[in-house]
Every structure is written in C-alpha cells, then in structure tokens.
PDB file of C-alpha atoms and ligand atoms in Angstrom:
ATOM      1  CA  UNK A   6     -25.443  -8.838   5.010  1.00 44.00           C
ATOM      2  CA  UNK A   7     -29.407  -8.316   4.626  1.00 46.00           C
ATOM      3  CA  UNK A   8     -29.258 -10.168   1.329  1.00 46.00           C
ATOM      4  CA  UNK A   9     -27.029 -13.332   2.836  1.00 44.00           C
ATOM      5  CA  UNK A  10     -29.996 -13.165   5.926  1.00 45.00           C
ATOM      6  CA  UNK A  11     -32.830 -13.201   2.961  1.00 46.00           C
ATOM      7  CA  UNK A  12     -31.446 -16.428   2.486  1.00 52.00           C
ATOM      8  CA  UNK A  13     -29.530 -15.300  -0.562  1.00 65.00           C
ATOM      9  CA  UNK A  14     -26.387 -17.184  -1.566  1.00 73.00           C
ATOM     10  CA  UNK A  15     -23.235 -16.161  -0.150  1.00 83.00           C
ATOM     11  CA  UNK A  16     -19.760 -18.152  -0.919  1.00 87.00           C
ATOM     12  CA  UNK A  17     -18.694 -17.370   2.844  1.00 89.00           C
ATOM     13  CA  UNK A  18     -21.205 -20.323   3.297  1.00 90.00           C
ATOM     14  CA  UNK A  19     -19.411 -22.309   0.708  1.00 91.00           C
ATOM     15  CA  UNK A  20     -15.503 -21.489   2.371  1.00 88.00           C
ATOM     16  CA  UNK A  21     -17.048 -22.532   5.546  1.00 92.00           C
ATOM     17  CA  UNK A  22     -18.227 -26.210   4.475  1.00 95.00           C
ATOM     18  CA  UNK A  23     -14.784 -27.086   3.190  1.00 95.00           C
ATOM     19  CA  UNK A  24     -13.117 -25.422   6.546  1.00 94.00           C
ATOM     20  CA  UNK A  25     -15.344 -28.378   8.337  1.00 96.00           C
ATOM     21  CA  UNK A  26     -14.327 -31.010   6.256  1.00 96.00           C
ATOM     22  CA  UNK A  27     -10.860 -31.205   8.076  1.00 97.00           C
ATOM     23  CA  UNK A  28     -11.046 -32.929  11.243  1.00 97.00           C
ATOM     24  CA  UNK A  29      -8.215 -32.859  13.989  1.00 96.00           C
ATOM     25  CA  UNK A  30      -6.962 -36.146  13.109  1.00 97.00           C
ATOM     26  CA  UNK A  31      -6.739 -34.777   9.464  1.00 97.00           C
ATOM     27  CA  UNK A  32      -9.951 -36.519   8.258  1.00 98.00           C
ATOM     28  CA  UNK A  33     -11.854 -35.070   5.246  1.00 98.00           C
ATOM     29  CA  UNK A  34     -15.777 -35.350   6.445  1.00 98.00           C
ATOM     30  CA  UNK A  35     -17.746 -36.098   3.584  1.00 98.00           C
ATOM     31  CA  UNK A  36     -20.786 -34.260   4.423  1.00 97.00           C
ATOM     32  CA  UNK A  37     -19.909 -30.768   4.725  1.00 97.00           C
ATOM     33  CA  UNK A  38     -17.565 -31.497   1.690  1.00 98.00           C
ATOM     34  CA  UNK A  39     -21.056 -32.123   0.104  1.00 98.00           C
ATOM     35  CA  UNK A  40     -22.453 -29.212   1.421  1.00 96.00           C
ATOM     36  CA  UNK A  41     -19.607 -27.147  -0.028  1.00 95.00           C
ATOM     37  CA  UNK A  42     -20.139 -28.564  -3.214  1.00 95.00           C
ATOM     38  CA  UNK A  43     -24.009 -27.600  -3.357  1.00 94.00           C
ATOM     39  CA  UNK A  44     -22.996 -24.166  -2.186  1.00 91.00           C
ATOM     40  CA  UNK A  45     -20.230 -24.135  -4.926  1.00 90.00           C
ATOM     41  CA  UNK A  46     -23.017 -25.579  -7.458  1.00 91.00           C
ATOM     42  CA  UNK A  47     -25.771 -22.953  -6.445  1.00 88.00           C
ATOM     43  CA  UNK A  48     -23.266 -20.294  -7.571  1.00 85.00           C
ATOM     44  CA  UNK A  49     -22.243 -21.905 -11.032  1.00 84.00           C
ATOM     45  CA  UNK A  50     -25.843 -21.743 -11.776  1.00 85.00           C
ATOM     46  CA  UNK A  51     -26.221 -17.807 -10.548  1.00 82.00           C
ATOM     47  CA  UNK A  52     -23.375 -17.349 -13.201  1.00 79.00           C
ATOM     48  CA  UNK A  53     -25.763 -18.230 -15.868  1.00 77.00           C
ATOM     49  CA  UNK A  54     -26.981 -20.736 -18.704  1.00 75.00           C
ATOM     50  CA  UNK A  55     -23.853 -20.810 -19.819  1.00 73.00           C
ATOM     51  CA  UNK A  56     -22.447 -22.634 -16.875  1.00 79.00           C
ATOM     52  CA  UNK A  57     -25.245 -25.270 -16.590  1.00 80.00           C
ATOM     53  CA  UNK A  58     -23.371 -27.320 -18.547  1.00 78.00           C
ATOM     54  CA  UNK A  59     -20.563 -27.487 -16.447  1.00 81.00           C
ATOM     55  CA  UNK A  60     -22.805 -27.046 -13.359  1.00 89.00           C
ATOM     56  CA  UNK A  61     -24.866 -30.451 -14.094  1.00 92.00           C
ATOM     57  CA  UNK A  62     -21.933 -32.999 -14.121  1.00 93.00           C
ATOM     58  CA  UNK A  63     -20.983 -31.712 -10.641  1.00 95.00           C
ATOM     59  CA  UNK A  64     -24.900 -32.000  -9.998  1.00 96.00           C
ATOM     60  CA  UNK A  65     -24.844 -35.893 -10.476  1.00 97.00           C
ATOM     61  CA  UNK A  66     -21.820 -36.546  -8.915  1.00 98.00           C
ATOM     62  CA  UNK A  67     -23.048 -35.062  -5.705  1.00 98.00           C
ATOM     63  CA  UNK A  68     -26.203 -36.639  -5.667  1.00 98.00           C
ATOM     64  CA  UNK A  69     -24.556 -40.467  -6.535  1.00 98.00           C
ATOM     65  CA  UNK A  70     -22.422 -39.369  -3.168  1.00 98.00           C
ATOM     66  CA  UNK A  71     -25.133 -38.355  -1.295  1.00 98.00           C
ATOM     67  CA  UNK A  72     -26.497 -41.381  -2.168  1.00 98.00           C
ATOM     68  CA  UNK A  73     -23.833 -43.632  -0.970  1.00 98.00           C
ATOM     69  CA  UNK A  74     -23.583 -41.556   2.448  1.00 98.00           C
ATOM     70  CA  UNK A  75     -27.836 -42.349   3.095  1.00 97.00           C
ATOM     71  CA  UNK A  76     -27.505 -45.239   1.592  1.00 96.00           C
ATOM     72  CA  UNK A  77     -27.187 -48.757   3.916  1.00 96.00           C
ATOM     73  CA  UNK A  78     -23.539 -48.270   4.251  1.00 96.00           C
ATOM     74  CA  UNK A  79     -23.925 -44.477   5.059  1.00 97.00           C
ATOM     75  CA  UNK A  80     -21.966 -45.079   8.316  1.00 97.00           C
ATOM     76  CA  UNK A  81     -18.646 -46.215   5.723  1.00 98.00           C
ATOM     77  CA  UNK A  82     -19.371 -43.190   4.012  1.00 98.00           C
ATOM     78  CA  UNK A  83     -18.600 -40.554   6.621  1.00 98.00           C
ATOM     79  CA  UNK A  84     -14.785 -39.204   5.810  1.00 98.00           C
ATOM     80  CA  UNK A  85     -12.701 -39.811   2.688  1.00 98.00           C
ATOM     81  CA  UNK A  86     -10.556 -41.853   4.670  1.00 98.00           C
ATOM     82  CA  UNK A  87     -13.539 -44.490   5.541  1.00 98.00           C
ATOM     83  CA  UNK A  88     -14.905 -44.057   1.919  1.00 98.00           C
ATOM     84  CA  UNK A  89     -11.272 -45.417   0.573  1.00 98.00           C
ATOM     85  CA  UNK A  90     -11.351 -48.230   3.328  1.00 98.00           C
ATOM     86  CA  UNK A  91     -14.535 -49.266   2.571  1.00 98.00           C
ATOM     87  CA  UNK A  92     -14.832 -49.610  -1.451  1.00 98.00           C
ATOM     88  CA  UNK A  93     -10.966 -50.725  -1.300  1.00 98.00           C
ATOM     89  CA  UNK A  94     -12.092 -54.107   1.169  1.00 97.00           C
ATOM     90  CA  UNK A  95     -13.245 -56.022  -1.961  1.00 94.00           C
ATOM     91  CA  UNK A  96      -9.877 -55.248  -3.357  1.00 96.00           C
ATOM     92  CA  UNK A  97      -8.708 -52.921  -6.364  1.00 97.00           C
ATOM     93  CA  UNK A  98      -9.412 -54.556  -9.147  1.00 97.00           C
ATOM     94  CA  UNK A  99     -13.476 -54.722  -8.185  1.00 97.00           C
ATOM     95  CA  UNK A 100     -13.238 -50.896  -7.413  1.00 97.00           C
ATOM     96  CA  UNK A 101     -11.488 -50.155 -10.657  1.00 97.00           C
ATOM     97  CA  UNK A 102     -14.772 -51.942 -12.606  1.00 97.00           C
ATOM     98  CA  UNK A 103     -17.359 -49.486 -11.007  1.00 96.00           C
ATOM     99  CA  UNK A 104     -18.541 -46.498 -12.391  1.00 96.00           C
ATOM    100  CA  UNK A 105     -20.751 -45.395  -9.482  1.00 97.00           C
ATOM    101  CA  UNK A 106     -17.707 -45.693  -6.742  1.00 98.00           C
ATOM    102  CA  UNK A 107     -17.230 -43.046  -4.213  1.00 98.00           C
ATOM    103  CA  UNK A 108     -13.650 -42.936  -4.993  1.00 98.00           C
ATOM    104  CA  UNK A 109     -13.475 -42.153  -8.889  1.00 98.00           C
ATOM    105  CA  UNK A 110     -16.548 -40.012  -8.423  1.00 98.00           C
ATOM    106  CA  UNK A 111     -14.327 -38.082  -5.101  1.00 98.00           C
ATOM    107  CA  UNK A 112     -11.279 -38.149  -7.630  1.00 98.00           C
ATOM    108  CA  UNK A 113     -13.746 -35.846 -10.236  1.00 98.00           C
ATOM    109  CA  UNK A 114     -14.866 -33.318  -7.689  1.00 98.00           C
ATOM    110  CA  UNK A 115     -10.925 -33.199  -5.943  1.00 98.00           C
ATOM    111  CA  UNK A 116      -9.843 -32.399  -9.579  1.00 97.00           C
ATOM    112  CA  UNK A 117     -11.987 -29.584  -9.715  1.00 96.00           C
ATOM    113  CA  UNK A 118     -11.777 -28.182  -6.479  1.00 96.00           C
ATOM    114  CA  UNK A 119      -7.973 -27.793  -7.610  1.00 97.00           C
ATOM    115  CA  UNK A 120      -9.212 -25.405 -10.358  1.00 96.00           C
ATOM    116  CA  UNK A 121     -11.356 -23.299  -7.919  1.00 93.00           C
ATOM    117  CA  UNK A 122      -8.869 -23.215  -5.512  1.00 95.00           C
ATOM    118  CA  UNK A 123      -6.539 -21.680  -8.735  1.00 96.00           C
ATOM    119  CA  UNK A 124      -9.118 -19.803 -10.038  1.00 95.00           C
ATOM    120  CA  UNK A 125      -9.644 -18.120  -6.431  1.00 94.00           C
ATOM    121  CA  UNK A 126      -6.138 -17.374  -5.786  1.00 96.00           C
ATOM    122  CA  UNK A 127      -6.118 -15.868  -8.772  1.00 96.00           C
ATOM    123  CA  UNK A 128      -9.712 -14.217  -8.863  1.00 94.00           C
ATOM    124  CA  UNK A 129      -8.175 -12.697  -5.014  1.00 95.00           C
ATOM    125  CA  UNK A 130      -4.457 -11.581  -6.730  1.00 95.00           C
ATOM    126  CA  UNK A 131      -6.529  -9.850  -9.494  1.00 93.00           C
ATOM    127  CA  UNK A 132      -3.314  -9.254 -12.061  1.00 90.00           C
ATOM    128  CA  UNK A 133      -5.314 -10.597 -14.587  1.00 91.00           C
ATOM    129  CA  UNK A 134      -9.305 -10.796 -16.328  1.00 94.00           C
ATOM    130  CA  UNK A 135     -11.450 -13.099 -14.844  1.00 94.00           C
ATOM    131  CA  UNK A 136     -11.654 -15.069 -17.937  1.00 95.00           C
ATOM    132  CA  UNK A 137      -7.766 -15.437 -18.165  1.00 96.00           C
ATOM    133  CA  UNK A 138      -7.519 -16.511 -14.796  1.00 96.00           C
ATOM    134  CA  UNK A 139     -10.159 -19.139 -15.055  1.00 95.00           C
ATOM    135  CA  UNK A 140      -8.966 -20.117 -18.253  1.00 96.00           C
ATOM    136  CA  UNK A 141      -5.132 -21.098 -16.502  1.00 97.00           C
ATOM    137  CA  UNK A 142      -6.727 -22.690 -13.649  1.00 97.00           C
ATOM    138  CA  UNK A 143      -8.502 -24.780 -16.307  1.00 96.00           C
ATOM    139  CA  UNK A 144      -5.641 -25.720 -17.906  1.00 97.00           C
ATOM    140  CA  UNK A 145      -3.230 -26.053 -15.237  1.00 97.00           C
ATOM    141  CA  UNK A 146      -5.799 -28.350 -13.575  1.00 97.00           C
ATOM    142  CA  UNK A 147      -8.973 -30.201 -14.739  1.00 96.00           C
ATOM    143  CA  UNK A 148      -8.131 -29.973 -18.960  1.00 97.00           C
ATOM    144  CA  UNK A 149      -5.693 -32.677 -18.584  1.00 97.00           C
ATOM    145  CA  UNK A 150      -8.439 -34.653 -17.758  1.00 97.00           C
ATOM    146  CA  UNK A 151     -10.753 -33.346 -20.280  1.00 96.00           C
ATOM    147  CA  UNK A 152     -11.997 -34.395 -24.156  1.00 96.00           C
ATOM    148  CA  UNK A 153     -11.146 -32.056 -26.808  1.00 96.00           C
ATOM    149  CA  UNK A 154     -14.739 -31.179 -27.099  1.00 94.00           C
ATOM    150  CA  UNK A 155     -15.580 -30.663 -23.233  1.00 92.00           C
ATOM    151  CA  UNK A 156     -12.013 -28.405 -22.994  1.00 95.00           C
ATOM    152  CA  UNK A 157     -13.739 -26.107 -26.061  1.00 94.00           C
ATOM    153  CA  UNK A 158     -17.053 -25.635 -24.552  1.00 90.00           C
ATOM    154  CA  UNK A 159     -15.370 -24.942 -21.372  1.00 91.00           C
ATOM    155  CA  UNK A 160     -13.115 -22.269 -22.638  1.00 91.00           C
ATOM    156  CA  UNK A 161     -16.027 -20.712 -25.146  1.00 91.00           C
ATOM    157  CA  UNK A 162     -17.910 -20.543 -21.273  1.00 89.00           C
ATOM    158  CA  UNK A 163     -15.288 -18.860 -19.380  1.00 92.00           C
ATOM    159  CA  UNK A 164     -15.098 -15.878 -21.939  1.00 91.00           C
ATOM    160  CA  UNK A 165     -18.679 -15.389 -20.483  1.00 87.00           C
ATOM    161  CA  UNK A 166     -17.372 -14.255 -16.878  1.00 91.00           C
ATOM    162  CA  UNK A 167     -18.422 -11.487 -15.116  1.00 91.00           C
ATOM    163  CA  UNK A 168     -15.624  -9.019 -14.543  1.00 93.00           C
ATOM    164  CA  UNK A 169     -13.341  -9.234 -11.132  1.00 94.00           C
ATOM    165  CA  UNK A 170     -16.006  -6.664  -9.817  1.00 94.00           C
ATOM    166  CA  UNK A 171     -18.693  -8.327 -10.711  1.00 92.00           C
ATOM    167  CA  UNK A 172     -17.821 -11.339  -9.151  1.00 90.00           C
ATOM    168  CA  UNK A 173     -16.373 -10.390  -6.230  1.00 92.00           C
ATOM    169  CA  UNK A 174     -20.095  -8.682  -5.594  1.00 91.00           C
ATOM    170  CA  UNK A 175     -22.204 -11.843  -7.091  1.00 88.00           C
ATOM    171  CA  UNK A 176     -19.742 -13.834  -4.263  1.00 89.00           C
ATOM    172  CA  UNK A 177     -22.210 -11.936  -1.842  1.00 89.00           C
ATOM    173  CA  UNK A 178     -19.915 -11.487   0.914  1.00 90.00           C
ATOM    174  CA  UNK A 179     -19.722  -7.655   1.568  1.00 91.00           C
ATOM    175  CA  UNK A 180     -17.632  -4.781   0.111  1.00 93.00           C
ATOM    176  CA  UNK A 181     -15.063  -5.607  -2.472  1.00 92.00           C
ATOM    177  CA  UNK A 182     -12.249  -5.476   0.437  1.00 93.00           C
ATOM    178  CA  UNK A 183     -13.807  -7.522   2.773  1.00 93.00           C
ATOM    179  CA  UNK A 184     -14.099 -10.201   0.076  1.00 93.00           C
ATOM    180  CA  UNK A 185     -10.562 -10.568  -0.923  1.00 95.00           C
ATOM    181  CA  UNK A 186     -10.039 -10.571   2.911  1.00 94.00           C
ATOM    182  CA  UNK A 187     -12.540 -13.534   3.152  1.00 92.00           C
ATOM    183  CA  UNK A 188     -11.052 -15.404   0.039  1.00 93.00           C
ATOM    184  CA  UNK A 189      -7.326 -14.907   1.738  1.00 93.00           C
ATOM    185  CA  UNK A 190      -8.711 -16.592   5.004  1.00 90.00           C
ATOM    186  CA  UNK A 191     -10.721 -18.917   3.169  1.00 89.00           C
ATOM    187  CA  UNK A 192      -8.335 -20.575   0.030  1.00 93.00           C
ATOM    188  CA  UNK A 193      -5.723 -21.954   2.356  1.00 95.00           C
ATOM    189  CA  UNK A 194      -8.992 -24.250   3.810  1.00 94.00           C
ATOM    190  CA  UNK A 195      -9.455 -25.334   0.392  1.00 95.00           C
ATOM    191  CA  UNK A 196      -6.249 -26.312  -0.253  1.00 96.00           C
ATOM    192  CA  UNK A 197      -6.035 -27.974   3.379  1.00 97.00           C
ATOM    193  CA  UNK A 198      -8.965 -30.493   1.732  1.00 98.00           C
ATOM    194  CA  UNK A 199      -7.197 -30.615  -1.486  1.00 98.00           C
ATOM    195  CA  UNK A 200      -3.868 -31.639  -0.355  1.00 98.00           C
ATOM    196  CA  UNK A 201      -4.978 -34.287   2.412  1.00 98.00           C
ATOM    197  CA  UNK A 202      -7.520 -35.838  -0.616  1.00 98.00           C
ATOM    198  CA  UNK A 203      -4.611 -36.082  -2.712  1.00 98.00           C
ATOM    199  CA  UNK A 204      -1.790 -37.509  -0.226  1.00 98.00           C
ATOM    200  CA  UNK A 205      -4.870 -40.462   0.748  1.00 98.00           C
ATOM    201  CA  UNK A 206      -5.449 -41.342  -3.167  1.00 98.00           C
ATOM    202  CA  UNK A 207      -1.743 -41.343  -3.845  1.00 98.00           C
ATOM    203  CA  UNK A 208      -1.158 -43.663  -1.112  1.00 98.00           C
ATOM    204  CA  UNK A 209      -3.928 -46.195  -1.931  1.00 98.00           C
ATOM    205  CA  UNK A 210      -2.994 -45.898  -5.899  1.00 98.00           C
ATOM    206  CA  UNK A 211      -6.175 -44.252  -6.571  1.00 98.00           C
ATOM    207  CA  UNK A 212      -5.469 -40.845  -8.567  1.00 98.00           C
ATOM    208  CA  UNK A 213      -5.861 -42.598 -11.796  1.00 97.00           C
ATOM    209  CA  UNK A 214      -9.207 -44.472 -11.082  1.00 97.00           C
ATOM    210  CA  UNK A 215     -11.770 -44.961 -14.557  1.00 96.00           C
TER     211      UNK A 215
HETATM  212  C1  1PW B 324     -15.760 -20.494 -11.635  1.00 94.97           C
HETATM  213  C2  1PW B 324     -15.071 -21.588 -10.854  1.00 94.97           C
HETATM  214  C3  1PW B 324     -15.682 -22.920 -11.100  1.00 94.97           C
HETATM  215  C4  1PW B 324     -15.168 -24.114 -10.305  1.00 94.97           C
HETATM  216  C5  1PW B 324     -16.144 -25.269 -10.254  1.00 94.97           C
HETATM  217  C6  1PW B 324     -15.731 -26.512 -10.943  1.00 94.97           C
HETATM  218  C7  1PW B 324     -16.841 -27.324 -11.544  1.00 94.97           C
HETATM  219  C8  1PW B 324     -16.296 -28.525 -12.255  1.00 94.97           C
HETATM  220  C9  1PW B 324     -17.164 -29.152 -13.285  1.00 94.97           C
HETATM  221  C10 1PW B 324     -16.447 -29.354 -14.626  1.00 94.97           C
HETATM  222  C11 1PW B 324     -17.295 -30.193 -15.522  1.00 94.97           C
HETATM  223  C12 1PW B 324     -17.004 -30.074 -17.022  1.00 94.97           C
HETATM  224  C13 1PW B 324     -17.872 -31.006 -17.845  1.00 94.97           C
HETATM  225  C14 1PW B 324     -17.919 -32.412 -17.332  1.00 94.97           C
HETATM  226  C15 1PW B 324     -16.961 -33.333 -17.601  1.00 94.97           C
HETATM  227  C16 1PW B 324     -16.951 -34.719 -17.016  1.00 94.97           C
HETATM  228  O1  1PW B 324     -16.818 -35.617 -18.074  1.00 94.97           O
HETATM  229  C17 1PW B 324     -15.782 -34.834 -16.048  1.00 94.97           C
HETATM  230  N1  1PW B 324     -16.158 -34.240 -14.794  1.00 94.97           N
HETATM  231  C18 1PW B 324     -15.335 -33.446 -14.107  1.00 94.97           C
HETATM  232  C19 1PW B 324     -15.854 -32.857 -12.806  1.00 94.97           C
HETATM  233  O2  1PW B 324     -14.216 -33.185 -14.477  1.00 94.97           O
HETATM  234  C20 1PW B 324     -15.324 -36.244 -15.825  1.00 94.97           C
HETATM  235  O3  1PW B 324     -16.330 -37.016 -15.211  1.00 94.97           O
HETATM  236  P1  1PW B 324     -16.649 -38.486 -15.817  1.00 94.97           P
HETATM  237  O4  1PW B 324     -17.121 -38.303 -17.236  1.00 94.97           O
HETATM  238  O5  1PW B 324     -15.366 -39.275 -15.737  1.00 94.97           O
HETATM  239  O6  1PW B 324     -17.738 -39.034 -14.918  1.00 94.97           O
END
C-alpha cells in the first residue's frame, strides 16, 4: 500500500480501467480501455528488456488510438461501438485499405487482452509455472495470429518469467492472498470487455480486418 501511494505501479490500477470500460448500455469506453492498456504496458516494461519487444508494438498501437480519440473526430472515437460506426460510414471496403484504422488496430489489442485474460486465470489457478501458463495463453490466443519468427521470440521471452511468487508481488497489490483475491474479482471485468469487443466485430464482419 505505501509503495502503490509512492506512485508505484500497481495492476489493481490496471483491473480497474478495463472495469470502466463497460458502460450500462454495454458500451466499451475507449479511454479507460487506453488507460488500461498503459497500465498493462508500464508493467511489461517492469518485467524487463526482454519484454520491450513485445511491450513496443502495444506502445504504437495505443498512441495511433490516442491519436484518433484527440484527434478532430475525437468525439467518434469515444466507445468501440462509435469507433465501428464511424470508420464503417465510408463503407468496408475503404476501412479494409487502412492501416492506421481504429478497428484493425482495436482488433490487435482485443487479441491480446484474450491472452492476458488466459494468462491471468491461469497465473490466479497456479497448477502450473508461470512460463507454461503464459506460453498456452499464447498459443491458445494471439500465435494464431503471429509469424513464425514473432511466435519464437515470444516463446524464447516467456521462459524469462518471474516465478508465480514473484509476480504475484511485482503485480503490487498486497500479500500473495489478497492478490489472487483481486485477480478473481478482477478477470471476469476483463473478459466482460473481451466478449462485448468480440460480439460488435463479429457482427460488423470485422474480426478478420488487415
Ligand atoms: C504477461 C502477460 C502479457 C499480456 C500483454 C500482451 C501484449 C501483446 C503484445 C504482443 C506483441 C508481439 C509482437 C508484435 C506483433 C505484431 O505484429 C502484432 N501485434 C499484436 C498485438 O499482436 C500484429 O500487429 P500488426 O503487425 O498487424 O500491426
């Protein structure tokens, strides 16, 4: 608790963004799903040079979004749902042709948040090493959608994990207990944002954008 007043990182801060995103009419707000993100981010990089790799693609895909959302159609830019609305008005062929969309950058970061949300269920369950567990949430998730070369690097990474005691103190949240309490509150949130992002690109035909 003194260290997360310091100003230190804690991933309560992180559980907390993505438990804002959902609005009562089942909106995903774009902002505090940012501000998860740079949470999530700031805690890659506390896990080492190892991870900057990984770290720095999720770096430029929140800044291109947080430049859409200040940009001059920031107001568009507010939930998922107005995001899709918005770059889908000049039709799907035009949004299929750009790289900087909000949508097929979105559809990068939802893939991933599928991992952590495996990776967490599985840091929380503890039956296995950290690196196994993040290893199968890799692969049951994001690799699909991965080169040969990035799915190496990320797996040579992963062996670089701090044990499940370790981590569960580097996730700065208290005594060991209290933070598998915290992550069993907090994954369900997680996969509240995950599931709504996915039911909204599947509808609009989105899931596979370039
Ligand atoms: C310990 C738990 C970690 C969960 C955080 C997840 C971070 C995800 C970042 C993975 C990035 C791997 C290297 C980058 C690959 C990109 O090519 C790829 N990006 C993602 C997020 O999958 C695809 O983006 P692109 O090339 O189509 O713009």
């Amino acid at each position: 608790a003194a260290a997360a007043a310091a100003g230190a990182f804690s991933l309560r801060e992180v559980l907390e963004a993505f438990q804002r995103c959902v609005t009562e009419q089942r909106e995903v707000l774009l902002e505090p799903y940012l501000s998860g993100w740079r949470g999530l981010i700031r805690f890659l990089q506390s896990l080492g040079t190892v991870f900057s790799f990984i770290s720095k693609d999720a770096v430029a895909k929140v800044s291109l979004l947080e430049g859409h959302c200040g940009g001059r159609q920031g107001q568009q830019y507010v939930s998922l749902q107005s995001m899709v609305r918005h770059e889908l008005a000049a039709g799907p062929a035009a949004l299929r042709a750009r790289s900087d969309s909000g949508c097929r950058t979105v559809l990068r970061l939802h893939r991933a948040l599928r991992w952590l949300q495996l990776f967490l269920e599985g840091l929380r369950s503890g039956d296995s090493r950290t690196s196994v567990v993040c290893t199968d949430a890799y692969n049951a998730s994001l690799a699909a959608y991965h080169p040969w070369v990035v799915r190496k690097a990320a797996t040579v990474a992963f062996c670089a994990l701090p044990s499940r005691d370790a981590f569960l103190e580097i996730m700065n949240v208290g005594p060991r207990e209290e933070a598998v309490a915290m992550l069993g509150e907090a994954i369900p949130y997680i996969g509240d944002v995950y599931s709504i992002t996915q039911e909204l690109f599947a509808q609009h035909k989105l899931l596979d954008l370039p």
